[in-house]
mmCIF file of C-alpha atoms and ligand atoms in Angstrom:
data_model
loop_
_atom_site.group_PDB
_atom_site.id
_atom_site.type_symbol
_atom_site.label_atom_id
_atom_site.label_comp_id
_atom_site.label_asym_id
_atom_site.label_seq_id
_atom_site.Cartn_x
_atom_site.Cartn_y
_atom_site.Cartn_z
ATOM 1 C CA UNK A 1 -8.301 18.104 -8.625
ATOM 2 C CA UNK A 2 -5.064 15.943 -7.146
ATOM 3 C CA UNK A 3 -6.102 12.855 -6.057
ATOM 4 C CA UNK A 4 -3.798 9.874 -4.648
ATOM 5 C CA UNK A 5 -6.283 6.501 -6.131
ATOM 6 C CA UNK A 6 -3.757 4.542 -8.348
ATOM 7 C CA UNK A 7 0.192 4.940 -8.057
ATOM 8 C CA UNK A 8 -0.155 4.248 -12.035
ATOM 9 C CA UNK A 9 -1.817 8.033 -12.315
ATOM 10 C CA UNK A 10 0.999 9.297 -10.397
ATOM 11 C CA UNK A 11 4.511 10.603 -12.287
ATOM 12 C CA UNK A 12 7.277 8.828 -11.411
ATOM 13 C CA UNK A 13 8.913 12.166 -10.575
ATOM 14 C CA UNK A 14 6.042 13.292 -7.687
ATOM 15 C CA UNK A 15 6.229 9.897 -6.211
ATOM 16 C CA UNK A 16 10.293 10.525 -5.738
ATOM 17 C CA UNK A 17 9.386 14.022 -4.692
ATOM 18 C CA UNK A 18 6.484 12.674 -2.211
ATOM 19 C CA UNK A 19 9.494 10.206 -0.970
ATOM 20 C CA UNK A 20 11.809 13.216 -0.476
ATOM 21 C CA UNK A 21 9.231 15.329 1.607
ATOM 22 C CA UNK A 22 8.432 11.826 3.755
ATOM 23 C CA UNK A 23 12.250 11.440 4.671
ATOM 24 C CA UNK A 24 12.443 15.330 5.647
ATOM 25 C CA UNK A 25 9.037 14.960 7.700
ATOM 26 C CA UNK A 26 10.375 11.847 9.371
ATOM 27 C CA UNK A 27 13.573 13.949 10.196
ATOM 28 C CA UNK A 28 11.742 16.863 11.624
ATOM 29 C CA UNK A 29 9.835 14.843 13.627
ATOM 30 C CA UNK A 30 12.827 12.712 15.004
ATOM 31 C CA UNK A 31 14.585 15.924 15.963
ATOM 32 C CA UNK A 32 11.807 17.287 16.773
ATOM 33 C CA UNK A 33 10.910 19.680 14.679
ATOM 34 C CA UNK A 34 6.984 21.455 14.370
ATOM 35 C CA UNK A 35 6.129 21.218 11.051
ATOM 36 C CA UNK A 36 2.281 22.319 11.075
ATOM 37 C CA UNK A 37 1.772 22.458 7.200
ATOM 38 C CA UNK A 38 -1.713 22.043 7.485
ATOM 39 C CA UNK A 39 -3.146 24.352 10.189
ATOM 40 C CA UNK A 40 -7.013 23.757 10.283
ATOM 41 C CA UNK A 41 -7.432 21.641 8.172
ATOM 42 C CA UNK A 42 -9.892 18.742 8.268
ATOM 43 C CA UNK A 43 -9.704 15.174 6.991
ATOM 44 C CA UNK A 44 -12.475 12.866 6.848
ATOM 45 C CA UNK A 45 -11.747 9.150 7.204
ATOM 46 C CA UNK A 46 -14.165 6.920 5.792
ATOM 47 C CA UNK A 47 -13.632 2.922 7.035
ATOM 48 C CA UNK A 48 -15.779 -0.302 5.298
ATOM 49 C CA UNK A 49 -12.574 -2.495 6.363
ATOM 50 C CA UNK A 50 -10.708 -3.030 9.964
ATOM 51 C CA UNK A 51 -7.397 -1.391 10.317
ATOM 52 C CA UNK A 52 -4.719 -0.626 12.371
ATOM 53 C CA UNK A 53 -1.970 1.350 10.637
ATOM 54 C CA UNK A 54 -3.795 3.184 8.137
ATOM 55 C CA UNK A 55 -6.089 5.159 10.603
ATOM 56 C CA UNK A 56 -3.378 5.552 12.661
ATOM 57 C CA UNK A 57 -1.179 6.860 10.538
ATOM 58 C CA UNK A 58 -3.496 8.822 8.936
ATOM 59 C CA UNK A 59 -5.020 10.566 12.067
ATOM 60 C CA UNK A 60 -1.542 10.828 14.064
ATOM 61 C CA UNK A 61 -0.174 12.313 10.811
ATOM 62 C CA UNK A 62 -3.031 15.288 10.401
ATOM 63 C CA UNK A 63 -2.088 15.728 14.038
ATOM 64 C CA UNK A 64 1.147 16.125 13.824
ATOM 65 C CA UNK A 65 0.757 18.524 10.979
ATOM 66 C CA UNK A 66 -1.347 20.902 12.582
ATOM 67 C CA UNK A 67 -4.841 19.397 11.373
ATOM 68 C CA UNK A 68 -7.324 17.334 12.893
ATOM 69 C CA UNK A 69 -8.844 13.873 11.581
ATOM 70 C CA UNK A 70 -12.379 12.225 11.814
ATOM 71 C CA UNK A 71 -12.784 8.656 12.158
ATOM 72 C CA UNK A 72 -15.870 7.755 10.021
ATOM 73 C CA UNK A 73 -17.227 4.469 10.170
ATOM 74 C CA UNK A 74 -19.039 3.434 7.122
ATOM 75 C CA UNK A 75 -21.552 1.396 9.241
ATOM 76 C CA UNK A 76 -22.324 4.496 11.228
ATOM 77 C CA UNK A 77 -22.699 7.210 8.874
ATOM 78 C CA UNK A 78 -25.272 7.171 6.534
ATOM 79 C CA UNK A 79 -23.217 6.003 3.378
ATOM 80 C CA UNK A 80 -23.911 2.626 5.140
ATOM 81 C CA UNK A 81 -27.207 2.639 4.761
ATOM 82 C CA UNK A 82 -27.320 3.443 1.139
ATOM 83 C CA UNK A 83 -26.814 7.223 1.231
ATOM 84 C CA UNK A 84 -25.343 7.654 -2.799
ATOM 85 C CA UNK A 85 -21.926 8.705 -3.192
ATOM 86 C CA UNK A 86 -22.722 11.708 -5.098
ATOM 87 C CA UNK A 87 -24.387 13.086 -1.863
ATOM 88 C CA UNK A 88 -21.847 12.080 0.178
ATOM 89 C CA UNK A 89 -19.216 13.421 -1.742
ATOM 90 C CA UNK A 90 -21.170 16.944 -2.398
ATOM 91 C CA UNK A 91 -21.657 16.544 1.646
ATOM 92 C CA UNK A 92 -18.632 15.845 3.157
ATOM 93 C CA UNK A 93 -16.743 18.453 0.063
ATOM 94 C CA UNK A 94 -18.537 21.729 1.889
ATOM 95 C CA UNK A 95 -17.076 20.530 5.004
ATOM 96 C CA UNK A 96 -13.685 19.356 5.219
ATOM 97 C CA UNK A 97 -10.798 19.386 3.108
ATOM 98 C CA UNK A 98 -10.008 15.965 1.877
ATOM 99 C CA UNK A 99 -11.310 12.494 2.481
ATOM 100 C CA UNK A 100 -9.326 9.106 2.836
ATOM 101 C CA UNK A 101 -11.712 6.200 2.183
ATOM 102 C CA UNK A 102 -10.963 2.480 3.186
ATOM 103 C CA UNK A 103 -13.467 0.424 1.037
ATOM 104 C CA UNK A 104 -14.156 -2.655 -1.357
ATOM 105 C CA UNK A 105 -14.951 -1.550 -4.632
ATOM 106 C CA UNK A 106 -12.397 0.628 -6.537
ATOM 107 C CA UNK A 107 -14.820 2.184 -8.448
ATOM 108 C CA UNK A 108 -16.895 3.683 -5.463
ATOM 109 C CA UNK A 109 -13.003 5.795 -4.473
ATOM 110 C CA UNK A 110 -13.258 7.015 -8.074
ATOM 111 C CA UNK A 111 -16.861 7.900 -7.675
ATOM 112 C CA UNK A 112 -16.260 9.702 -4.325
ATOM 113 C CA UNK A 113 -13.340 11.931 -6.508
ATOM 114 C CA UNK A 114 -15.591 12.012 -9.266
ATOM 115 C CA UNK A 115 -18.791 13.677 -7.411
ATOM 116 C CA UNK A 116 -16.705 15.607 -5.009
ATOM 117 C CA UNK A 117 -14.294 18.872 -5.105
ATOM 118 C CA UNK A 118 -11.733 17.810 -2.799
ATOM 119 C CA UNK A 119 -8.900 15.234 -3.204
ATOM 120 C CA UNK A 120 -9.618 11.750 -2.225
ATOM 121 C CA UNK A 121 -7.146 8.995 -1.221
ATOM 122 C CA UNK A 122 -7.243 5.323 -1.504
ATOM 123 C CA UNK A 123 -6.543 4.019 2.030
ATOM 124 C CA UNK A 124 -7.178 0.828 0.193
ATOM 125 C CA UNK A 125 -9.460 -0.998 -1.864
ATOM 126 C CA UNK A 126 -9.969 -4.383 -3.256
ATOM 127 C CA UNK A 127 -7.939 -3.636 -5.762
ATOM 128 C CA UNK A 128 -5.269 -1.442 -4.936
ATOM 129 C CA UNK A 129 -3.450 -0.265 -2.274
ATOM 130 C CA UNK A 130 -1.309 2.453 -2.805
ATOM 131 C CA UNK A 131 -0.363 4.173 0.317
ATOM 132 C CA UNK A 132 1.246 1.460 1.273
ATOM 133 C CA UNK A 133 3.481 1.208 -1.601
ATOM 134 C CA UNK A 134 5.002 4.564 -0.941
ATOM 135 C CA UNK A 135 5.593 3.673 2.835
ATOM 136 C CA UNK A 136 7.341 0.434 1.242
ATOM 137 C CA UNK A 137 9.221 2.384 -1.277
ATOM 138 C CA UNK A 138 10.401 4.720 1.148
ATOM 139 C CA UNK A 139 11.554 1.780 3.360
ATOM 140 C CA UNK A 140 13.586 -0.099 0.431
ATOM 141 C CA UNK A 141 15.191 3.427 -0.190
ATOM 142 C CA UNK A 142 16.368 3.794 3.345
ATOM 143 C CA UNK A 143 17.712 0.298 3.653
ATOM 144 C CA UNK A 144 19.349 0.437 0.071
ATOM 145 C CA UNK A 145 21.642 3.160 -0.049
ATOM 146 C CA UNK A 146 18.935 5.932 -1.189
ATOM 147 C CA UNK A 147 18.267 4.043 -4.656
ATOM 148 C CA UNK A 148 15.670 2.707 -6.106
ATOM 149 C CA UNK A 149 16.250 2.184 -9.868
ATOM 150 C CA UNK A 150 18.098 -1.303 -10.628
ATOM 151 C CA UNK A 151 16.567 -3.288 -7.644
ATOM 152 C CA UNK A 152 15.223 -6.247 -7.528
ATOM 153 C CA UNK A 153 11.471 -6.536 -5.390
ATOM 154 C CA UNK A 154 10.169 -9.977 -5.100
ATOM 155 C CA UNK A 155 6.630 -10.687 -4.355
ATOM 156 C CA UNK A 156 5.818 -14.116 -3.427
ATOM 157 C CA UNK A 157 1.984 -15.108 -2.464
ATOM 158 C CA UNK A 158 -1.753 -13.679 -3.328
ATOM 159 C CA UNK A 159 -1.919 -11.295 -6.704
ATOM 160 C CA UNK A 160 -4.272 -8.960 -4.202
ATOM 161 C CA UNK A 161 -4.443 -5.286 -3.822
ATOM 162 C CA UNK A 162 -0.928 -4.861 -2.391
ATOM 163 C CA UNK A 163 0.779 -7.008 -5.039
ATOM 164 C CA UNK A 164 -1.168 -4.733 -7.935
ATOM 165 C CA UNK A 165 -0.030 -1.624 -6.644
ATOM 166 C CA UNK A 166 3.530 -3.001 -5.565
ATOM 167 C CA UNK A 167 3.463 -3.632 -9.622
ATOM 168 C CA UNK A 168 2.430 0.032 -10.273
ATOM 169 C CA UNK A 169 5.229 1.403 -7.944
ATOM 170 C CA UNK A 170 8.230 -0.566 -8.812
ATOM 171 C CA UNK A 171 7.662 -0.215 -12.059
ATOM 172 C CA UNK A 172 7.285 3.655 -11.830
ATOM 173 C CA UNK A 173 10.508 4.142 -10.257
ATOM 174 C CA UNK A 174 12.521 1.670 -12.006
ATOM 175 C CA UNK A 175 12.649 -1.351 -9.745
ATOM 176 C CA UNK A 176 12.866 -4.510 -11.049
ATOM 177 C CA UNK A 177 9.835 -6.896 -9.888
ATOM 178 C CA UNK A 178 9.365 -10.501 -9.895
ATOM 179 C CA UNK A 179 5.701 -12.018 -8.809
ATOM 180 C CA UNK A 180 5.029 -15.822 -7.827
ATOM 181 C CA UNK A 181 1.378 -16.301 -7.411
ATOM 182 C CA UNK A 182 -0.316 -19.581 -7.266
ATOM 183 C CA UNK A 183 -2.129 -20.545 -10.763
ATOM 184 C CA UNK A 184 -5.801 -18.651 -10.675
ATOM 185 C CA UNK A 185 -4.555 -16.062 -7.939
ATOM 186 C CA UNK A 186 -2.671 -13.923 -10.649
ATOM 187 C CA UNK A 187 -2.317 -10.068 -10.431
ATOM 188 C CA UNK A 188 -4.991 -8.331 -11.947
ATOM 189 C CA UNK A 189 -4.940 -7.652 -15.078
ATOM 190 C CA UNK A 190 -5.206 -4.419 -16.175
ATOM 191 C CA UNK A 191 -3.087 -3.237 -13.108
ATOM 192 C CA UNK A 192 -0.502 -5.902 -15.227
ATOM 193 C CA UNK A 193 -0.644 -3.897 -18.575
ATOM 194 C CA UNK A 194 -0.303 -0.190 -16.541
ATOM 195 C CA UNK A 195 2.727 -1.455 -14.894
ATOM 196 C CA UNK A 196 3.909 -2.738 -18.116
ATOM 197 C CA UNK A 197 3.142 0.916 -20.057
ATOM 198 C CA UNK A 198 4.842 1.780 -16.966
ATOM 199 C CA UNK A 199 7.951 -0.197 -16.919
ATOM 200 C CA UNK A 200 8.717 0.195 -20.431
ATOM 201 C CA UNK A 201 9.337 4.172 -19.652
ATOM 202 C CA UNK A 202 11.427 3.704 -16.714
ATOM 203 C CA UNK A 203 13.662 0.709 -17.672
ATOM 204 C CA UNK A 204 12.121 -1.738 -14.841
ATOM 205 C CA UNK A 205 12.084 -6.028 -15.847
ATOM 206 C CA UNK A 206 9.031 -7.389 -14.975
ATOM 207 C CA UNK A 207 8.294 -11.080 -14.611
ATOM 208 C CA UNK A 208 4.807 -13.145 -13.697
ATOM 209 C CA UNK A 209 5.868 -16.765 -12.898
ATOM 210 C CA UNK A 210 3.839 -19.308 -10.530
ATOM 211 C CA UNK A 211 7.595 -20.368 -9.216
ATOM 212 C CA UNK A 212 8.279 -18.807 -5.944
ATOM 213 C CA UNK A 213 11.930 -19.801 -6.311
ATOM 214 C CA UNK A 214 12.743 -18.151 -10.105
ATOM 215 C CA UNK A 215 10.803 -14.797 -8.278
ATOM 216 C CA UNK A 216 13.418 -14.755 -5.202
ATOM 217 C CA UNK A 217 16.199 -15.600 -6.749
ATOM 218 C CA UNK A 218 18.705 -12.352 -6.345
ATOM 219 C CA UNK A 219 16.317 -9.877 -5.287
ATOM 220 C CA UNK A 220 17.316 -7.396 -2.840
ATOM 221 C CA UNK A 221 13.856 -7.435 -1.086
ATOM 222 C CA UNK A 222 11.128 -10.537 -0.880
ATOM 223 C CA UNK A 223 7.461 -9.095 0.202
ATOM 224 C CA UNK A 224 4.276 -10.985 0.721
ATOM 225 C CA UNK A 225 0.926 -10.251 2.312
ATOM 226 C CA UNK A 226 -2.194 -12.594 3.588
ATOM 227 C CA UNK A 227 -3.935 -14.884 1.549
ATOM 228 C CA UNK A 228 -6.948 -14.144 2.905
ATOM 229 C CA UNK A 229 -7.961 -10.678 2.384
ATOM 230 C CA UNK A 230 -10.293 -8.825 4.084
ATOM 231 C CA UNK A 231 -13.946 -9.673 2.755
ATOM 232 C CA UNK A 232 -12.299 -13.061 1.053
ATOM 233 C CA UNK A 233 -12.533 -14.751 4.781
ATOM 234 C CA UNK A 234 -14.850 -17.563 3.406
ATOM 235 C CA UNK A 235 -12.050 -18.451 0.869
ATOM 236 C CA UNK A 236 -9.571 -19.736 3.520
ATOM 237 C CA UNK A 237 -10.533 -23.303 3.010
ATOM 238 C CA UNK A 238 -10.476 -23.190 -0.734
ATOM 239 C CA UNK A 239 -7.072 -21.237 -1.015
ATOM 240 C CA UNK A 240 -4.551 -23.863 1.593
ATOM 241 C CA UNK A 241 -4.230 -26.033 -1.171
ATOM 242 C CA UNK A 242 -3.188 -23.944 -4.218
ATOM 243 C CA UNK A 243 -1.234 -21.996 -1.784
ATOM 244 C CA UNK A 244 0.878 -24.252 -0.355
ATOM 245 C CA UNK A 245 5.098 -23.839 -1.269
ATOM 246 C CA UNK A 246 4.285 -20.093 -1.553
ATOM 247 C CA UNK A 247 5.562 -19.562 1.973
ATOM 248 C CA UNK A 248 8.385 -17.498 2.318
ATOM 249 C CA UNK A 249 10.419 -19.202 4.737
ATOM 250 C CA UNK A 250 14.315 -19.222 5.855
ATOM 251 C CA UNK A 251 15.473 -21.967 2.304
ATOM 252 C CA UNK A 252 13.366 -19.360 0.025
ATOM 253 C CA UNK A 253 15.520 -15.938 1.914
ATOM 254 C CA UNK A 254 18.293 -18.450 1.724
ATOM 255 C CA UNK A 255 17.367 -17.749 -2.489
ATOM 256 C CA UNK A 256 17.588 -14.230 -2.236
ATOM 257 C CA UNK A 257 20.600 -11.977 -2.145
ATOM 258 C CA UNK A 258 22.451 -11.895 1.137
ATOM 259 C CA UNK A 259 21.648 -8.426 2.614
ATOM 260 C CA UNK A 260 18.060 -8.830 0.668
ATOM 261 C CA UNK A 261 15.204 -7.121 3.118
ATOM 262 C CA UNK A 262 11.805 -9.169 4.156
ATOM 263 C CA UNK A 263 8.887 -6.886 3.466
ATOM 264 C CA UNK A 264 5.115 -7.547 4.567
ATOM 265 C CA UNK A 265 2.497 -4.591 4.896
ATOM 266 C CA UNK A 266 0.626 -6.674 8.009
ATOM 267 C CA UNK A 267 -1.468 -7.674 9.426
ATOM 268 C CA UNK A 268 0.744 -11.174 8.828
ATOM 269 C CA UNK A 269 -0.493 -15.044 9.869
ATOM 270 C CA UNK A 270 3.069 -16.385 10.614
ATOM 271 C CA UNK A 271 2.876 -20.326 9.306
ATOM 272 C CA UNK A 272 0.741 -19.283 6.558
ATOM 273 C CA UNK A 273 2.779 -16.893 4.129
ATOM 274 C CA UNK A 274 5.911 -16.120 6.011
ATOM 275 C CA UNK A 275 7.441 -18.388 8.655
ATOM 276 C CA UNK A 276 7.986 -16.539 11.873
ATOM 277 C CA UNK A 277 11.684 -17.112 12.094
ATOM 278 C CA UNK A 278 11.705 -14.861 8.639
ATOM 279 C CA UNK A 279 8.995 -12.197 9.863
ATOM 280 C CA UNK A 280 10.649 -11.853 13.332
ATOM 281 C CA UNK A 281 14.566 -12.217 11.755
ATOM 282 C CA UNK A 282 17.097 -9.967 11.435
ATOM 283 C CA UNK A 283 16.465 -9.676 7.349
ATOM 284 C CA UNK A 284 12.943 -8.240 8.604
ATOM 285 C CA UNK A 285 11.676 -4.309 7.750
ATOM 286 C CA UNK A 286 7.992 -4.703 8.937
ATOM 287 C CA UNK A 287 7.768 -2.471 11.638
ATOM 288 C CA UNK A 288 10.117 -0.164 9.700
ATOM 289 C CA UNK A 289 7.272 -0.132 6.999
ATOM 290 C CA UNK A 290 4.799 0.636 9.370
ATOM 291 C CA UNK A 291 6.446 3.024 10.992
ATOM 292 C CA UNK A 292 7.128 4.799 7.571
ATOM 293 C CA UNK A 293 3.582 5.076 6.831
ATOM 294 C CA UNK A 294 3.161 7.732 9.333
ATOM 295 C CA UNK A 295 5.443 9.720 6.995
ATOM 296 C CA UNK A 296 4.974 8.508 3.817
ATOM 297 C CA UNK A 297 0.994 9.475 4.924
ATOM 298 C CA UNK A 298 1.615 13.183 5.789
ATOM 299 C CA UNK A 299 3.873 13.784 2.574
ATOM 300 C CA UNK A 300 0.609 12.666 0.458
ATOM 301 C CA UNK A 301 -1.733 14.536 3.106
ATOM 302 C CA UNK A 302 0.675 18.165 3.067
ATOM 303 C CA UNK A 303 0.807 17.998 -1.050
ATOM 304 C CA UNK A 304 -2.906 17.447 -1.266
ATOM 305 C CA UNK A 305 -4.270 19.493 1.371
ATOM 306 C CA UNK A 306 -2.614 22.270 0.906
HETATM 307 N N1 CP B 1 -0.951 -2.381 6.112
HETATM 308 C C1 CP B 1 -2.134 -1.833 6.419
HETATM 309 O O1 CP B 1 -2.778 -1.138 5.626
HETATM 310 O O2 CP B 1 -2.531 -2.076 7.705
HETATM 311 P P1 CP B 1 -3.951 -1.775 8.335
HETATM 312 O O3 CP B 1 -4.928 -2.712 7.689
HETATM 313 O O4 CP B 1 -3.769 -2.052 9.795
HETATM 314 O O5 CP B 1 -4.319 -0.340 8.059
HETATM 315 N N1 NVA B 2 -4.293 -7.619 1.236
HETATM 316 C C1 NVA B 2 -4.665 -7.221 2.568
HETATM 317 C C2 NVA B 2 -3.934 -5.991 2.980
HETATM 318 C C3 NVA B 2 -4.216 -5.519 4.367
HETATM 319 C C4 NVA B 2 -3.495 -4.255 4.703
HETATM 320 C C5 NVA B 2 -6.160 -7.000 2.642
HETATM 321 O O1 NVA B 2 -6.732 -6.427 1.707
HETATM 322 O O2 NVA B 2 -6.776 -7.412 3.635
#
């Protein structure tokens, strides 16, 4: 069974192909193009976390290939009140055709693949966050010249879920990556040594430094993300401290190479980790990146559900 859990399980060569098939989906549907790939076919959406792109994308996308998407709310199905996974996965695997779970723990998205028969994606965990890595990816090639290999990706803030699987995809496709955490707020750890096995194949430099300033310096794109992710809301208080010079403001872009892109997978707290002249700037690709998970989505959705 094909699952999309971890960009490290991924080939470096299906994640370029999965890129290829999102730019020709975004061109059919900017000239307007039907491109029903997957006609009756059902996705089930399973949500522990809030979100705004991610369903949408997901639901507009089995739309706009010919399918049709159901919202599930963790609280209101019965996984919420302690139905087991196994169940849920043998359930939900005579029904529809794939399942897209939003959750905390990593290991319940491999559980759901593991007890079910249809593919499962990771609409993001606490630990990783892989869809929007390939909406990213997709974004850097469009802005760069249709390259990936040789660039330099900057990540400056929280070693969360995002900045693990930012790891995992840069260092499939032969980016160069740079992270700045604050000390105790590293990366995890074994998403570290995948990237590494990772890197080592493809040719990408990777470098872990608590210097927000050696990370920037040259890169052709500078991404952050919250410091407060979701379910980590009573850590505000404790974080401010530790946290503070990780803002990317205008001096750190200043760091940066002069066409460099500003990446951030939002929701973003402007003030916090990215000033708003940066986030709202000409140097910015956000809403690019959120548009491009709408097509980054259905290229996952049309080679899985197929
Ligand atoms: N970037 C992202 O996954 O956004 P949502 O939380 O709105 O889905
Ligand atoms: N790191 C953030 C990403 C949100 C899309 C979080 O987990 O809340």
């Amino acid at each position: 069974m094909n699952h999309f859990i971890s960009l490290h399980d991924i080939e470096p060569a299906r994640i370029l192909a999965l890129l290829d098939q999102a730019d020709a989906l975004k061109a059919d549907l900017k000239a307007g193009r039907p491109h029903p790939l997957l006609p009756g076919k059902t996705l089930a959406m399973i949500f522990s976390k809030s979100s705004t792109r991610t369903r949408v994308s997901f639901e507009v996308g089995m739309y706009q290939l010919g399918g049709h998407a159901l919202y599930l709310n963790a609280g209101d199905i019965q996984l919420g009140r302690g139905e087991p996974i196994p169940d849920t996965a043998g359930v939900l695997s005579r029904m529809v055709d794939g399942i897209m779970i939003r959750t905390y723990s990593h290991q319940d998205v491999m559980d759901l693949a593991r007890w079910g028969t249809i593919p499962v994606i990771n609409g993001l965990t606490d630990l990783h966050h892989p869809c929007q890595i390939l909406s990213d990816l997709m974004t850097v090639r469009e802005r760069k010249a249709g390259q990936l290999q040789g660039l330099r990706m900057a990540y400056v803030g929280d070693g969360n879920n995002v900045a693990n699987s930012l790891l995992h995809g840069c260092a499939k496709v032969g980016m160069d990556i740079a992270i700045a955490t604050p000390e105790g707020f590293e990366c995890d750890a074994t998403s570290i040594a995948e990237a590494m096995e990772d890197a080592a194949r493809s040719g990408s430099r990777i470098t872990l430094t608590h210097d927000p300033r050696e990370a920037v310096e040259h890169a052709d794109a500078v991404y952050t993300d919250t410091w407060i992710s979701m379910g980590q809301e009573a850590e505000k208080e404790r974080k401010m401290i530790p946290f503070k010079g990780f803002i990317v403001d205008a001096a750190l872009m200043s760091l940066a190479r002069h066409d460099a892109i500003f990446l951030h997978c939002l929701p973003a707290y402007r003030g916090y980790e990215v000033s708003a002249d940066v986030i709202d700037g000409s140097q910015s690709a956000v809403y690019d990146q959120a548009e491009n998970r709408l097509h980054a989505q259905k290229a996952v959705l049309a080679s899985l559900l197929v």
